[in-house]
Amino acid sequence: MYVSVKGGEKAIRAAHRLLAHRRRGDRAVPEVAADQIREQLTLAVDRVMNEGSLYDRDLAALAIKQARGDLIEAAFLVRAYRTTLPRFGCSTPLDTAAMSVDRRISATYKDLPGGQILGPTFDYTHRLIDFALMADSETPLPEREREPGPAAASAMPRVTDLLGDEGLIEAEPAAADGAEPGDLTRAPLRVPAARDLRLQQLARGDEGFLLALGYSTQRGYGSTHPFAGEIRIGEVEVEFEVPELGFVVPLGSVALSECQMINQFAGSAEIEPTFTRGYGLAFGQVERKVMAMALVDRALRTEELGGEATHPAQDQEFVLSHADNVQATGFVEHLKLPHYVDFQAELALVRQLRREHTAARAARDAQSDDVYEEAAQ
Amino acid sequence: MTAPIKPAEGYAFAYLDEQTKRMIRRAILKAVAIPGHQVPFAARDMPMPYGWGTGGIQVTAAILGPADVLKVIDQGADDTTNAVSIRAFFQKTAGVAVTTRTSEATVVQTRHRIPEKPLVAGQTLVYQVPIPEPLRFLEPRETETRVMHALADYGLMHVKLYEDIATHGHIAKTYAYPVKVEGRYVMDPSPIPKFDNPKMHMSPALQLFGAGREKRIYALPPFTRVASLDFEDHPFERTRFEAPCALCGATDAYLDEVVIDDRGGRMFVCSDTDHCETRRQEGHRGALLGDIPEEARS
Amino acid sequence: MALTSAAFAATIAPGFHDPVFQSQATFRAVLEALAEPGGERAVDGIATAPAPLSPVAAAVIATLADFETTVWRDAALLTPEIEAWLAFHTGAPAVLDPAHAAFALVSASPDCPDFAEFALGTDVDPSTSTTLILRVDGFGEGRGFRLAGPGIDGTREVTIAGAPADLAERLTANRALFPRGIDLILAGPTSVMGLPRTTHIEEIR
């Protein structure tokens, strides 16, 4: 006899238990600890903090462990946790010029005040699998010529400020006094969206999606003629103004990557030829992300600079609606949920359409047979 | 019915913080005041994936109180995994009483169906909505569709439906079949089969629609006129089934097709599991369960 | 000398004693009131709210307003006590221009501006209109009205005491703006009644 499928509850319980078991893997191998992830898989932690939209290294590390290394799943765990946190307000604007720099490079100048600092980068490593890492070995401590610490802002000026002093790059529009940037987690994103909201969505957005879009602009789908003016990575102080106290309180520092892309711009009827800006900023060391973000930011400014948005990376609604991987993965994967009620309706329709199609063809064939017969007579 | 339990420690009642609930509640009130209009709201990231009911869950979380009795269905069934998971979520975070009986529930959260048993005054039906914009597949741009709704310019939709008639002789849309609310807004009823569309019209229950990923809430107050789009010479037709339910013999319910072997054998059973079970308890028997038992004969 | 926050809080009358569940219950009453116009829904008012803010209106505004919404008040409600009470319990910024109000509190119906002076929303975003919370003397007595529209099976007859004399004309003009328009929550002594923009209203005698 047919018995309809039951026991969803039991199945879920068993599946969760199996999932936990698979996460643990072979029990003969020591369990990975969240602090090991935090310290040794730092770039994964950084990605999860960005796409999870929460600066918390420990939480991101734990999420990576819980998600079995699936970084989108980990970002999702962090996002859901973030939902439960109260929002106290908005920090004062971070001053990246006062960054305690770990890495700082410019592609537009051979040398510049403050120098080029290569820092901890994969650039110029040969991508050869290092079998020595299979064994427990001591990693030598880094050599340091310079004591780390906050460099004076004057000692390491931003490349865009150098250009700005000469009037060669568009001025960064100043924010209105006391104006808070928008927050798309508090008010739904409406397009066209201002640049603050666009940058927020890009900073939260999927690294792979931004990478592909940025890449597409380099291949002619909305070229922006970019130069990597400056990329700097390091720690920046976060300060918060407490209205009740009336003064600024330091909250600590966050690790940031910043990319200032400089784009050639031939000018338009209203605007004289100048360099324009594309901007990328995100938590941690996420160089690829902020570079792609800066390319896409500039592409999204096409219309405000008098151009016509004809390519995907220039299309605000397309880019902003599809950048969030937590939304995207949910909706793509929801196709796993049962759809049998709708499928049933479609099944009946396709059967009906096929019946009608067959009948129509039979009628047509019969008609053409008549024509042949008439012709034969 | 499963009685209320003590909610889990460390969570706000029904998971959401009070500020989020207020924001959602304000959107719901405006949605009720403008039936069929999609009200933007700042949907939060929820602990379930987008596309799995986050909109419905947020609406339910914002309205739910300790006196409520919650029923959750997916495809009409209480025992599908996603329904089980959402029901367990509210048991854990709100401790509310839950039920599978439509008649016992004060709040029913649903994906893809409206229960067969007519809803009554005082009940609230919360729909999970994937794509709230009925014009989305005709015009992908929100900037355009918003203006079409503002101007009540639904020409594009009528052209699409008319093209179906020209090609197929009838409107080839079987679910998420668009409706017009109080003669003003064209609304997506979520992917319910069009069989369920007439149940929305003048329902005594309050109907709330939540789309989490798309960040929209809309509503049908009780006793609101809801008309499925059609043409005078091609009136809307409800899906009909050729066979009754094999388990309970129902002839007026939406049926799922169940493949029973690999030789093309199939049977049809109610998609609404509560409806089917209730009918069987009342003594109704479908072909598979044999004739009506003695005691149920009159 | 600066006031400590504790001393400051001590000067403000209490709000909900159980904010989570009282605001949920109040919200459901308001939701049902707006979903079924003309129906009366009991609300457990905040008796400690500073007069002339009515306990029921106080419960409604404490349920719905916060730092993300603006609140306009009529002249009678512009007292420092009410100002402080709303700031402490809701955090909602006060506005003087009714066209900028997400919520409006009206305690004395002669002071109620023309409904068209409030935010009416736009055709694209009609939900950005003001929700008016209007104190009335009660239901079941006073002037009679016949209502029709969404939420009402046919027509419904109600009586309202202490509403503006030209309520029917005001709401008829408001109805003509649909989908724009204000939504009205009438706050009686122990209950609320909703009159959303969709409701057709005529005065009967």
Coordinates of C-alpha atoms in Angstrom, one line a residue, chain A residues 3-352:
Chain A
V3 CA 2.1 5.5 2.4
S4 CA 2.8 9.2 1.9
V5 CA 6.3 10.4 2.8
K6 CA 6.5 11.2 6.6
G7 CA 9.1 11.7 9.2
G8 CA 10.7 14.9 8.0
E9 CA 11.5 15.7 11.6
K10 CA 13.4 12.5 12.1
A11 CA 15.2 12.9 8.8
I12 CA 16.4 16.4 9.7
R13 CA 17.7 15.2 13.1
A14 CA 19.6 12.4 11.6
A15 CA 21.0 14.6 8.8
H16 CA 22.3 17.2 11.3
R17 CA 24.0 14.5 13.2
L18 CA 25.7 13.1 10.1
L19 CA 26.7 16.6 9.1
A20 CA 28.4 17.2 12.5
H21 CA 30.1 13.8 12.1
R22 CA 31.4 14.7 8.6
R23 CA 32.6 18.1 9.8
R24 CA 34.7 16.3 12.4
G25 CA 36.2 14.0 9.8
D26 CA 38.6 11.2 10.7
R27 CA 38.7 11.2 14.5
A28 CA 42.3 9.9 14.4
V29 CA 43.3 13.4 13.2
P30 CA 43.2 16.2 15.9
E31 CA 40.3 18.5 15.7
V32 CA 41.0 21.9 14.2
A33 CA 40.5 24.7 16.8
A34 CA 38.8 28.0 15.9
D35 CA 42.0 29.9 17.1
Q36 CA 44.1 27.9 14.6
I37 CA 41.7 29.0 11.8
R38 CA 41.9 32.6 13.1
E39 CA 45.7 32.6 13.1
Q40 CA 46.5 30.3 10.1
L41 CA 43.6 30.7 7.7
T42 CA 43.5 34.5 8.1
L43 CA 42.6 35.3 4.5
A44 CA 39.6 33.0 4.7
V45 CA 38.6 34.7 8.0
D46 CA 39.0 38.1 6.3
R47 CA 36.7 37.1 3.4
V48 CA 34.0 35.8 5.8
M49 CA 34.2 39.0 7.8
N50 CA 33.5 41.1 4.7
E51 CA 30.8 39.0 3.2
G52 CA 29.4 38.3 6.7
S53 CA 29.4 42.1 7.3
L54 CA 30.8 41.8 10.8
Y55 CA 34.3 42.5 12.1
D56 CA 34.9 39.7 14.5
R57 CA 37.9 37.4 13.8
D58 CA 36.9 34.8 16.4
L59 CA 33.4 34.5 15.2
A60 CA 34.4 34.3 11.6
A61 CA 36.9 31.5 12.4
L62 CA 34.3 29.6 14.3
A63 CA 31.8 30.0 11.4
I64 CA 34.5 28.6 9.0
K65 CA 34.9 25.6 11.3
Q66 CA 31.2 25.1 11.6
A67 CA 30.7 25.5 7.9
R68 CA 33.3 22.8 7.1
G69 CA 35.3 25.5 5.2
D70 CA 32.5 26.6 3.0
L71 CA 33.1 30.3 3.1
I72 CA 29.7 31.4 1.8
E73 CA 28.0 29.2 4.3
A74 CA 30.3 30.7 7.0
A75 CA 29.5 34.3 5.9
F76 CA 25.8 33.3 6.1
L77 CA 26.3 32.1 9.7
V78 CA 27.9 35.4 10.6
R79 CA 25.2 37.4 8.8
A80 CA 22.5 35.6 10.8
Y81 CA 24.3 36.3 14.0
R82 CA 24.7 39.9 13.0
T83 CA 21.0 40.3 12.8
T84 CA 20.7 39.7 16.5
L85 CA 23.1 42.4 17.4
P86 CA 21.9 45.9 18.4
R87 CA 23.3 48.8 16.4
F88 CA 24.7 51.6 18.5
G89 CA 25.5 54.1 15.8
C90 CA 28.0 55.0 13.3
S91 CA 31.8 55.5 13.8
T92 CA 33.5 58.7 12.8
P93 CA 35.0 58.4 9.3
L94 CA 38.1 56.2 9.3
D95 CA 41.3 58.0 8.4
T96 CA 43.2 55.6 6.2
A97 CA 45.9 58.2 5.6
A98 CA 46.8 57.6 9.3
M99 CA 46.9 53.8 8.7
S100 CA 49.6 51.8 10.5
V101 CA 50.8 50.3 7.2
D102 CA 51.6 46.7 6.6
R103 CA 51.7 46.9 2.8
R104 CA 51.6 49.9 0.5
I105 CA 52.2 49.9 -3.2
S106 CA 51.5 52.2 -6.1
A107 CA 51.6 51.2 -9.7
T108 CA 51.5 54.8 -10.9
Y109 CA 54.8 56.0 -9.4
K110 CA 58.2 54.3 -9.3
D111 CA 58.9 55.8 -5.9
L112 CA 56.9 58.1 -3.8
P113 CA 56.9 59.7 -0.3
G114 CA 56.8 56.9 2.3
G115 CA 58.1 54.4 -0.2
Q116 CA 56.7 51.2 -1.7
I117 CA 56.2 48.6 1.1
L118 CA 55.7 45.1 -0.3
G119 CA 54.5 43.5 2.9
P120 CA 53.0 40.0 3.2
T121 CA 52.0 39.3 -0.4
F122 CA 51.8 36.3 -2.7
D123 CA 53.0 38.5 -5.5
Y124 CA 56.4 37.4 -6.7
T125 CA 56.1 34.0 -4.9
H126 CA 56.5 31.1 -7.3
R127 CA 53.3 29.1 -7.1
L128 CA 55.1 25.8 -6.3
I129 CA 53.5 23.6 -3.7
D130 CA 55.7 23.7 -0.7
F131 CA 55.9 20.1 0.5
A132 CA 57.8 21.3 3.6
L133 CA 54.5 22.5 5.0
M134 CA 53.4 18.9 5.2
A135 CA 55.8 18.5 8.1
D136 CA 55.7 20.4 11.4
S137 CA 58.5 22.8 10.9
E138 CA 59.5 26.1 12.5
T139 CA 58.7 29.1 10.4
P140 CA 61.4 31.7 10.7
L141 CA 60.5 35.1 12.1
P142 CA 60.3 38.0 9.6
E143 CA 63.1 40.4 9.1
R144 CA 62.2 44.0 10.0
E145 CA 64.1 47.0 8.9
R146 CA 61.5 49.4 10.2
E147 CA 59.6 49.2 13.5
P148 CA 55.9 48.8 12.7
G149 CA 53.7 51.5 14.1
P150 CA 51.5 54.3 12.9
A151 CA 53.3 56.3 10.2
A152 CA 52.7 60.0 10.4
A153 CA 50.1 60.9 7.7
S154 CA 52.5 63.3 6.2
A155 CA 55.1 60.6 5.9
M156 CA 52.9 58.5 3.7
P157 CA 50.5 60.7 1.8
R158 CA 47.8 59.1 -0.4
V159 CA 48.7 59.0 -4.1
T160 CA 45.3 60.5 -4.9
D161 CA 46.1 63.5 -2.6
L162 CA 49.3 64.1 -4.6
L163 CA 47.3 64.2 -7.8
G164 CA 44.7 66.3 -6.1
D165 CA 47.2 68.9 -5.1
E166 CA 47.8 69.4 -8.9
G167 CA 44.1 69.5 -9.7
L168 CA 44.5 66.5 -12.0
I169 CA 42.0 64.2 -10.3
E170 CA 38.4 65.0 -9.5
A171 CA 37.8 66.2 -6.0
E172 CA 36.2 63.8 -3.6
P173 CA 32.8 65.2 -2.8
A174 CA 32.8 66.2 0.9
A175 CA 30.0 64.7 3.0
A176 CA 27.5 67.1 4.5
D177 CA 28.3 67.8 8.1
G178 CA 26.9 65.2 10.4
A179 CA 25.5 63.2 7.5
E180 CA 25.4 59.5 8.2
P181 CA 26.1 57.2 5.4
G182 CA 23.2 55.1 4.3
D183 CA 22.9 51.5 5.6
L184 CA 21.2 49.0 3.3
T185 CA 20.7 46.6 6.2
R186 CA 18.4 49.2 7.8
A187 CA 16.6 50.5 4.8
P188 CA 16.0 48.4 1.6
L189 CA 18.2 49.3 -1.3
R190 CA 16.4 51.3 -3.9
V191 CA 18.0 52.1 -7.3
P192 CA 19.4 54.4 -8.4
A193 CA 21.4 54.2 -5.2
A194 CA 23.9 56.8 -4.0
R195 CA 27.6 55.9 -3.9
D196 CA 27.7 55.3 -0.2
L197 CA 25.1 52.5 -0.5
R198 CA 26.7 51.1 -3.7
L199 CA 30.1 50.9 -1.9
Q200 CA 28.4 49.2 1.0
Q201 CA 26.8 46.6 -1.2
L202 CA 30.1 46.0 -3.0
A203 CA 32.0 45.6 0.3
R204 CA 29.5 43.0 1.4
G205 CA 29.3 41.5 -2.1
D206 CA 30.7 38.2 -3.3
E207 CA 34.4 38.4 -4.2
G208 CA 34.1 36.1 -7.2
F209 CA 31.2 38.2 -8.6
L210 CA 33.1 41.4 -8.2
L211 CA 36.2 39.8 -9.7
A212 CA 34.3 38.7 -12.8
L213 CA 32.7 42.1 -13.2
G214 CA 35.9 44.0 -12.7
Y215 CA 37.6 41.6 -15.2
S216 CA 34.9 42.2 -17.8
T217 CA 35.6 46.0 -17.7
Q218 CA 39.2 45.2 -18.5
R219 CA 38.1 43.1 -21.5
G220 CA 36.1 45.9 -23.1
Y221 CA 32.7 45.5 -21.5
G222 CA 32.8 49.1 -20.2
S223 CA 36.5 49.9 -20.0
T224 CA 37.5 52.4 -17.4
H225 CA 41.3 52.8 -18.2
P226 CA 42.3 52.0 -14.7
F227 CA 45.7 52.4 -12.9
A228 CA 46.2 51.1 -9.4
G229 CA 47.1 54.4 -7.9
E230 CA 47.5 53.0 -4.4
I231 CA 46.8 49.9 -2.4
R232 CA 47.4 50.0 1.3
I233 CA 46.8 47.4 3.9
G234 CA 47.1 47.9 7.6
E235 CA 45.4 48.8 10.9
V236 CA 43.2 51.9 11.3
E237 CA 41.8 53.3 14.5
V238 CA 38.0 53.3 15.0
E239 CA 36.5 56.1 16.9
F240 CA 32.9 56.6 18.0
E241 CA 31.3 59.8 19.1
V242 CA 28.9 59.3 22.0
P243 CA 26.2 61.9 21.8
E244 CA 25.5 61.8 25.6
L245 CA 29.2 62.4 26.4
G246 CA 29.9 64.9 23.6
F247 CA 33.4 63.5 22.8
V248 CA 35.0 60.9 20.8
V249 CA 35.9 57.5 22.3
P250 CA 38.5 55.2 20.6
L251 CA 37.1 51.7 20.2
G252 CA 40.3 50.0 19.0
S253 CA 41.6 49.3 15.5
V254 CA 40.5 47.2 12.5
A255 CA 42.6 45.8 9.7
L256 CA 41.6 47.2 6.3
S257 CA 42.6 47.0 2.7
E258 CA 42.1 50.1 0.6
C259 CA 42.4 50.5 -3.2
Q260 CA 42.4 53.8 -5.0
M261 CA 42.0 53.2 -8.7
I262 CA 42.8 56.1 -10.9
N263 CA 41.0 56.2 -14.2
Q264 CA 41.7 58.2 -17.3
F265 CA 38.8 60.3 -18.3
A266 CA 38.6 62.2 -21.6
G267 CA 36.0 64.6 -20.2
S268 CA 32.5 65.4 -21.4
A269 CA 30.6 68.5 -22.5
E270 CA 30.4 69.6 -18.8
I271 CA 33.5 68.1 -17.3
E272 CA 37.1 68.9 -18.4
P273 CA 39.6 66.0 -18.9
T274 CA 40.8 64.7 -15.6
F275 CA 41.5 61.5 -13.7
T276 CA 38.5 60.0 -11.9
R277 CA 38.3 57.7 -9.0
G278 CA 37.3 54.1 -8.3
Y279 CA 37.3 53.1 -4.7
G280 CA 37.6 49.9 -2.8
L281 CA 37.7 49.3 1.0
A282 CA 37.2 46.2 3.0
F283 CA 38.1 44.4 6.2
G284 CA 41.4 42.5 6.5
Q285 CA 43.8 41.7 3.8
V286 CA 41.6 41.3 0.8
E287 CA 43.6 42.9 -2.0
R288 CA 41.8 41.1 -4.9
K289 CA 38.4 42.1 -3.5
V290 CA 39.2 45.8 -3.1
M291 CA 40.8 46.0 -6.5
A292 CA 37.8 44.5 -8.2
M293 CA 35.5 46.6 -6.0
A294 CA 37.3 49.8 -7.2
L295 CA 36.9 48.8 -10.8
V296 CA 33.2 48.1 -10.4
D297 CA 32.7 51.3 -8.3
R298 CA 34.1 53.3 -11.2
A299 CA 32.1 51.4 -13.8
L300 CA 28.9 52.1 -11.8
R301 CA 29.7 55.9 -12.0
T302 CA 29.5 55.8 -15.8
E303 CA 26.2 57.6 -15.9
E304 CA 27.1 60.3 -13.3
L305 CA 30.1 61.1 -15.5
G306 CA 27.9 61.6 -18.5
G307 CA 28.3 58.2 -20.1
E308 CA 25.7 55.7 -21.1
A309 CA 25.5 52.5 -19.0
T310 CA 25.5 49.7 -21.7
H311 CA 27.6 47.0 -20.1
P312 CA 26.8 44.7 -17.1
A313 CA 29.4 46.2 -14.8
Q314 CA 27.9 49.7 -15.4
D315 CA 24.4 48.6 -14.7
Q316 CA 23.6 49.5 -11.1
E317 CA 20.4 47.5 -10.8
F318 CA 22.1 44.4 -12.3
V319 CA 25.2 44.7 -10.2
L320 CA 23.6 45.7 -6.9
S321 CA 20.8 43.2 -7.1
H322 CA 23.1 40.2 -7.7
A323 CA 26.3 41.0 -5.6
D324 CA 25.1 39.5 -2.3
N325 CA 26.2 35.8 -2.2
V326 CA 24.1 35.0 0.9
Q327 CA 21.0 36.1 -1.0
A328 CA 22.2 34.4 -4.2
T329 CA 23.1 31.1 -2.7
G330 CA 19.8 30.9 -0.8
F331 CA 17.7 31.5 -3.9
V332 CA 19.7 29.2 -6.2
E333 CA 19.7 26.5 -3.6
H334 CA 16.0 26.9 -2.8
L335 CA 15.4 25.0 -6.0
K336 CA 16.1 21.9 -3.8
L337 CA 12.9 22.6 -1.8
P338 CA 9.9 20.6 -3.0
H339 CA 8.1 22.3 -5.8
Y340 CA 5.8 19.4 -6.6
V341 CA 2.6 21.5 -6.3
D342 CA 3.7 23.9 -9.0
F343 CA 5.3 21.1 -11.0
Q344 CA 2.0 19.2 -10.9
A345 CA 0.3 22.2 -12.4
E346 CA 2.9 22.4 -15.1
L347 CA 2.7 18.7 -15.8
A348 CA -1.0 18.9 -16.5
L349 CA -0.4 21.9 -18.7
V350 CA 2.4 20.3 -20.7
R351 CA 0.2 17.2 -21.2
Q352 CA -2.7 19.4 -22.4

